[in-house]
Amino acid sequence: MEVRKKFCRVFALVILLVGCVSSARAQADCMYGHRIYIRDSSGNSITSAKLEVFGVSKRDRLPNAFQNYFTRGAYFVGFIMYGCAYSGDFVLRVSAEGFQTYERPISFTEGLAACELRLRPKGSTMQADFEILATLRGKVVDQKGRPFSGGQISARNVHGKVYQDNSNEYGYYSLDLPKGTYTVRLSGTEIAPVVFENYRIEDRDTTLNFSTCRKCTPAK
């Protein structure tokens, strides 16, 4: 009986790890780190910034799996730990030619966090702006529950600013945006639009799934 219990525990752990790896491939749920959008004061993306992360003391060391790269308009600093947070006291330093260098504490204990950093020009008396963003994510499926790829998801705030993404091959999408009220819309050439008016996004991580019909006639 005891051997059977041990086998069950090991089997459950294997299933958990496999599920986490599969989810990371599809949606990056097991990442620990920060996705940082770096912009100037006008909101233009800065693609030549240099990001450094270092420990406050000798005991604060980054794991070998640490990654630092730029993709899809944002910088990623962090690693995949398959469900295990990484503790320690670290500092993020951001520098770019023509801009003030920026530093702030950074941690890797709360999964994947999205944020926006607006740097100030050198010589400016204003400080850089740093904001934790909300992430709106979800899955788009058809009438049979199958993943729907290529769906266009947009979120428009009350000021007319639009954030967009397309559902991937697994049906997942993800939008990083400031907290607030949005009109969220799913559209595509093969489907009728699905719209959520006055949709409040207040949590750091919000899930909104869409169910659509491949055979429906798109509205004109």
Tab-separated table of C-alpha atoms in Angstrom:
chain	number	residue	atom	x	y	z
A	1	MET	CA	0.000	0.000	0.000
A	2	GLU	CA	2.841	2.405	0.899
A	3	VAL	CA	4.593	1.674	-2.402
A	4	ARG	CA	1.375	2.399	-4.233
A	5	LYS	CA	0.984	5.753	-2.427
A	6	LYS	CA	4.550	6.740	-3.328
A	7	PHE	CA	3.916	5.782	-6.950
A	8	CYS	CA	0.766	7.913	-7.023
A	9	ARG	CA	2.633	10.918	-5.613
A	10	VAL	CA	5.427	10.559	-8.162
A	11	PHE	CA	2.926	10.087	-10.978
A	12	ALA	CA	1.012	13.219	-9.908
A	13	LEU	CA	4.243	15.226	-9.834
A	14	VAL	CA	5.150	14.069	-13.340
A	15	ILE	CA	1.714	15.055	-14.619
A	16	LEU	CA	2.053	18.483	-12.983
A	17	LEU	CA	5.455	19.102	-14.569
A	18	VAL	CA	4.309	17.934	-17.996
A	19	GLY	CA	1.259	20.193	-17.771
A	20	CYS	CA	3.408	23.138	-16.804
A	21	VAL	CA	5.843	22.558	-19.668
A	22	SER	CA	2.981	22.232	-22.166
A	23	SER	CA	1.403	25.419	-20.862
A	24	ALA	CA	4.732	27.244	-21.084
A	25	ARG	CA	5.040	26.279	-24.717
A	26	ALA	CA	1.529	27.468	-25.486
A	27	GLN	CA	1.162	30.444	-23.176
A	28	ALA	CA	4.377	30.941	-21.149
A	29	ASP	CA	2.545	30.508	-17.822
A	30	CYS	CA	5.661	29.143	-16.088
A	31	MET	CA	7.920	32.124	-16.737
A	32	TYR	CA	9.274	34.135	-13.822
A	33	GLY	CA	10.403	37.610	-14.735
A	34	HIS	CA	9.365	40.884	-16.288
A	35	ARG	CA	8.222	41.886	-19.763
A	36	ILE	CA	9.196	45.556	-20.036
A	37	TYR	CA	8.030	48.020	-22.670
A	38	ILE	CA	10.611	50.812	-22.793
A	39	ARG	CA	9.471	54.060	-24.395
A	40	ASP	CA	10.420	57.708	-24.591
A	41	SER	CA	8.247	60.504	-23.160
A	42	SER	CA	6.188	60.561	-26.389
A	43	GLY	CA	5.389	56.873	-26.192
A	44	ASN	CA	7.759	55.735	-28.936
A	45	SER	CA	9.436	52.381	-28.386
A	46	ILE	CA	13.162	52.387	-27.532
A	47	THR	CA	14.681	49.293	-29.146
A	48	SER	CA	18.348	49.969	-28.375
A	49	ALA	CA	18.183	49.925	-24.573
A	50	LYS	CA	20.590	47.878	-22.493
A	51	LEU	CA	19.136	45.959	-19.543
A	52	GLU	CA	21.267	44.597	-16.713
A	53	VAL	CA	20.196	42.636	-13.638
A	54	PHE	CA	22.597	42.106	-10.758
A	55	GLY	CA	22.409	40.942	-7.164
A	56	VAL	CA	22.539	43.323	-4.235
A	57	SER	CA	24.943	41.029	-2.360
A	58	LYS	CA	27.224	38.093	-3.194
A	59	ARG	CA	24.564	35.619	-2.119
A	60	ASP	CA	22.060	37.029	-4.643
A	61	ARG	CA	23.021	35.204	-7.806
A	62	LEU	CA	20.986	34.688	-10.938
A	63	PRO	CA	20.488	31.097	-12.133
A	64	ASN	CA	22.134	29.841	-15.307
A	65	ALA	CA	18.698	29.824	-16.941
A	66	PHE	CA	18.460	33.632	-16.734
A	67	GLN	CA	17.529	35.234	-20.073
A	68	ASN	CA	17.617	38.803	-21.361
A	69	TYR	CA	16.258	39.555	-24.829
A	70	PHE	CA	13.974	41.770	-26.921
A	71	THR	CA	10.899	40.373	-28.662
A	72	ARG	CA	7.490	41.604	-29.845
A	73	GLY	CA	8.201	45.172	-28.836
A	74	ALA	CA	9.261	44.396	-25.256
A	75	TYR	CA	12.310	43.345	-23.285
A	76	PHE	CA	12.179	40.144	-21.253
A	77	VAL	CA	14.371	39.558	-18.205
A	78	GLY	CA	13.793	36.319	-16.313
A	79	PHE	CA	13.713	32.559	-16.712
A	80	ILE	CA	11.482	29.494	-16.794
A	81	MET	CA	11.413	27.703	-13.444
A	82	TYR	CA	8.457	25.335	-14.035
A	83	GLY	CA	6.450	26.607	-11.101
A	84	CYS	CA	9.257	27.506	-8.694
A	85	ALA	CA	9.852	31.118	-7.718
A	86	TYR	CA	13.436	32.371	-7.420
A	87	SER	CA	14.161	34.496	-4.374
A	88	GLY	CA	16.858	37.102	-3.874
A	89	ASP	CA	17.462	40.845	-3.907
A	90	PHE	CA	18.228	42.164	-7.376
A	91	VAL	CA	18.480	45.482	-9.167
A	92	LEU	CA	17.406	46.292	-12.715
A	93	ARG	CA	19.477	48.878	-14.569
A	94	VAL	CA	18.262	50.315	-17.890
A	95	SER	CA	20.392	52.542	-20.073
A	96	ALA	CA	19.984	53.933	-23.592
A	97	GLU	CA	21.934	56.482	-25.589
A	98	GLY	CA	20.563	59.973	-25.019
A	99	PHE	CA	18.487	58.977	-21.971
A	100	GLN	CA	18.943	58.975	-18.223
A	101	THR	CA	20.007	55.658	-16.684
A	102	TYR	CA	17.248	54.088	-14.612
A	103	GLU	CA	17.517	51.675	-11.682
A	104	ARG	CA	14.948	49.927	-9.507
A	105	PRO	CA	14.659	46.764	-7.342
A	106	ILE	CA	13.425	43.709	-9.202
A	107	SER	CA	12.264	40.281	-8.027
A	108	PHE	CA	11.408	36.929	-9.575
A	109	THR	CA	8.780	35.544	-7.211
A	110	GLU	CA	5.432	36.512	-8.771
A	111	GLY	CA	5.392	34.860	-12.174
A	112	LEU	CA	5.505	36.940	-15.334
A	113	ALA	CA	4.797	40.643	-14.792
A	114	ALA	CA	4.300	43.202	-17.563
A	115	CYS	CA	5.349	46.816	-17.081
A	116	GLU	CA	6.122	50.015	-18.961
A	117	LEU	CA	9.129	52.265	-18.419
A	118	ARG	CA	9.283	55.758	-19.909
A	119	LEU	CA	12.819	57.107	-19.901
A	120	ARG	CA	13.665	60.801	-19.759
A	121	PRO	CA	16.296	62.520	-21.920
A	122	LYS	CA	19.658	63.236	-20.373
A	123	GLY	CA	19.602	66.575	-18.595
A	124	SER	CA	15.878	66.393	-17.869
A	125	THR	CA	14.751	67.323	-14.362
A	126	MET	CA	11.852	64.832	-14.558
A	127	GLN	CA	12.128	61.262	-13.335
A	128	ALA	CA	11.359	58.207	-15.427
A	129	ASP	CA	7.850	56.768	-15.197
A	130	PHE	CA	7.440	53.103	-14.268
A	131	GLU	CA	4.013	51.434	-14.346
A	132	ILE	CA	2.919	47.861	-13.662
A	133	LEU	CA	0.564	46.845	-16.459
A	134	ALA	CA	-2.377	44.482	-16.467
A	135	THR	CA	-2.318	41.464	-18.756
A	136	LEU	CA	-5.525	40.518	-20.534
A	137	ARG	CA	-5.230	36.973	-21.772
A	138	GLY	CA	-7.487	34.185	-22.899
A	139	LYS	CA	-8.277	31.549	-25.469
A	140	VAL	CA	-10.354	31.663	-28.633
A	141	VAL	CA	-12.223	28.487	-29.603
A	142	ASP	CA	-14.714	27.611	-32.311
A	143	GLN	CA	-18.168	26.076	-31.882
A	144	LYS	CA	-16.600	22.630	-31.397
A	145	GLY	CA	-14.177	23.800	-28.737
A	146	ARG	CA	-11.163	23.687	-31.058
A	147	PRO	CA	-8.469	26.415	-30.848
A	148	PHE	CA	-9.080	29.245	-33.309
A	149	SER	CA	-5.907	30.853	-34.656
A	150	GLY	CA	-5.649	34.207	-36.395
A	151	GLY	CA	-8.472	35.868	-34.471
A	152	GLN	CA	-7.868	39.604	-34.065
A	153	ILE	CA	-8.330	40.782	-30.475
A	154	SER	CA	-8.342	44.526	-29.799
A	155	ALA	CA	-8.903	46.562	-26.631
A	156	ARG	CA	-9.751	50.261	-26.980
A	157	ASN	CA	-9.687	52.485	-23.910
A	158	VAL	CA	-11.787	55.601	-23.268
A	159	HIS	CA	-9.070	57.795	-24.819
A	160	GLY	CA	-9.101	55.865	-28.097
A	161	LYS	CA	-5.813	54.019	-27.514
A	162	VAL	CA	-5.954	50.541	-29.074
A	163	TYR	CA	-3.996	47.445	-28.035
A	164	GLN	CA	-4.019	44.466	-30.390
A	165	ASP	CA	-2.953	40.834	-30.652
A	166	ASN	CA	-3.851	37.752	-32.715
A	167	SER	CA	-4.701	34.328	-31.304
A	168	ASN	CA	-1.883	31.836	-31.938
A	169	GLU	CA	-2.015	28.242	-33.154
A	170	TYR	CA	-3.247	27.125	-29.730
A	171	GLY	CA	-5.946	29.825	-29.697
A	172	TYR	CA	-4.207	31.923	-27.017
A	173	TYR	CA	-3.756	35.692	-27.060
A	174	SER	CA	-2.239	38.177	-24.616
A	175	LEU	CA	-2.442	41.965	-24.269
A	176	ASP	CA	-0.411	44.121	-21.875
A	177	LEU	CA	-2.202	47.377	-21.103
A	178	PRO	CA	-2.858	49.893	-18.307
A	179	LYS	CA	-5.717	49.121	-15.942
A	180	GLY	CA	-9.006	50.730	-16.883
A	181	THR	CA	-12.189	50.360	-18.935
A	182	TYR	CA	-12.045	48.992	-22.482
A	183	THR	CA	-14.096	47.895	-25.437
A	184	VAL	CA	-12.708	44.429	-26.194
A	185	ARG	CA	-13.421	43.022	-29.641
A	186	LEU	CA	-12.735	39.750	-31.437
A	187	SER	CA	-12.874	39.897	-35.228
A	188	GLY	CA	-11.685	37.954	-38.263
A	189	THR	CA	-12.439	37.253	-41.907
A	190	GLU	CA	-14.158	33.933	-41.135
A	191	ILE	CA	-16.160	34.898	-38.071
A	192	ALA	CA	-18.740	37.348	-36.790
A	193	PRO	CA	-17.378	39.971	-34.346
A	194	VAL	CA	-17.710	39.416	-30.599
A	195	VAL	CA	-17.678	42.622	-28.524
A	196	PHE	CA	-17.506	43.330	-24.785
A	197	GLU	CA	-18.411	46.932	-23.997
A	198	ASN	CA	-17.229	48.745	-20.844
A	199	TYR	CA	-15.051	45.828	-19.803
A	200	ARG	CA	-13.190	46.638	-16.579
A	201	ILE	CA	-9.603	45.448	-16.217
A	202	GLU	CA	-8.413	45.965	-12.647
A	203	ASP	CA	-6.389	42.856	-11.787
A	204	ARG	CA	-2.799	42.318	-12.870
A	205	ASP	CA	-3.873	39.160	-14.677
A	206	THR	CA	-7.360	39.006	-16.246
A	207	THR	CA	-8.757	36.136	-18.312
A	208	LEU	CA	-11.303	36.671	-21.078
A	209	ASN	CA	-12.102	33.709	-23.340
A	210	PHE	CA	-13.948	33.899	-26.650
A	211	SER	CA	-16.190	31.336	-28.310
A	212	THR	CA	-16.780	31.942	-31.989
A	213	CYS	CA	-18.384	30.247	-34.960
A	214	ARG	CA	-16.439	29.452	-38.123
A	215	LYS	CA	-19.671	29.159	-40.126
A	216	CYS	CA	-21.274	32.425	-39.014
A	217	THR	CA	-21.547	35.213	-41.576
A	218	PRO	CA	-19.438	38.221	-40.496
A	219	ALA	CA	-21.471	41.345	-39.806
A	220	LYS	CA	-21.130	44.104	-42.396
